[in-house]
């Protein structure tokens, strides 16, 4: 409770009371949702822009509430993280994504699935065992799984690096998401055990008419090449943005230009079309 009021009676502020009540309800609903598995994974294609081919897909969770309908991750992932529910939810997401990717593999589509990992999960003590268990159970080979992490995991640099190293030792790829938004990105990137840099959407939005964004993308590509890392851009909505990316050496991308995140059925339709063309 913030103490903005003269007497510290902010607790009785009706809007604040309403807010915390909403929050309590939300937490209860989320707990129920995890028990009842009220979630769906959507898959967004990742594209090799140069050859216009599908290389993989990012798993993005949606909460399909029986009364409220679809609730986007930005509204519940932060709550799941704060309450620790992300541990159970994250495990469910990972299992689901690996299981689904194995099904697609068996159909002949050899694609890498990328799953977002919260900072909280990195510091979960049995994370590596849990991942190994899921790979064994779903029979998905480690090389077909990628985990997307953000710079926020590096609050405890050594601890996070050690966990990532163990994950890479299994053969799983690590991608650093939203790259360029953290203030220290460039100074620490060389010491991170990561395979791919994902350039944040904020640099893509205006890349077709902003030289600074072009210079930043070019710099990230140069660094990635010298460190033997891959680069991908997110949030590509326009042909001009895709062209500007290619001009600056970035050949991999993801965004509404290619496809929105798709429900499993729609992604399968997308796969079949992709194979024909
Ligand atoms: P993110 O990991 O940076 O994911 C990219 C977000 O950008 C997704 O939003 C995606 O739908 C959206 N997007 C993709 N292409 C475009 C585009 O061309 N234009 C625009 N404007 N947006 C685009 P979404 O699915 O709502 O997810 C938001 C965030 O929620 C994610 O950001 C990620 O931080 C978190 N999140 C989503 N799914 C999961 C999950 O399974 N686990 C965890 N821990 N976090 C997740
Ligand atoms: Ca991501
Ligand atoms: Ca991102
Ligand atoms: Ca993000």
XYZ file of N, CA, C and O in Angstrom, residues 15 75 180 250 254 261-262 269:
32
model
N -10.698 3.388 -5.267
C -10.104 2.889 -6.512
C -8.998 1.889 -6.212
O -8.834 0.902 -6.912
N -1.117 -9.409 -19.936
C -1.994 -9.170 -18.797
C -1.858 -10.221 -17.706
O -2.284 -9.991 -16.576
N 18.936 -5.085 -27.294
C 19.176 -3.677 -27.573
C 18.408 -2.754 -26.645
O 18.656 -1.556 -26.604
N 20.647 -8.532 -42.104
C 19.810 -9.409 -41.274
C 18.820 -10.166 -42.149
O 17.918 -9.581 -42.737
N 10.616 -12.206 -38.294
C 9.350 -12.666 -37.742
C 8.464 -11.428 -37.664
O 8.952 -10.352 -37.337
N 0.782 -14.754 -35.081
C 0.806 -16.037 -34.356
C -0.476 -16.811 -34.686
O -1.551 -16.221 -34.743
N -0.360 -18.120 -34.907
C -1.485 -18.931 -35.360
C -1.817 -20.038 -34.364
O -0.911 -20.637 -33.773
N -2.329 -25.595 -41.365
C -2.727 -25.158 -42.711
C -1.597 -24.359 -43.349
O -1.284 -24.531 -44.519
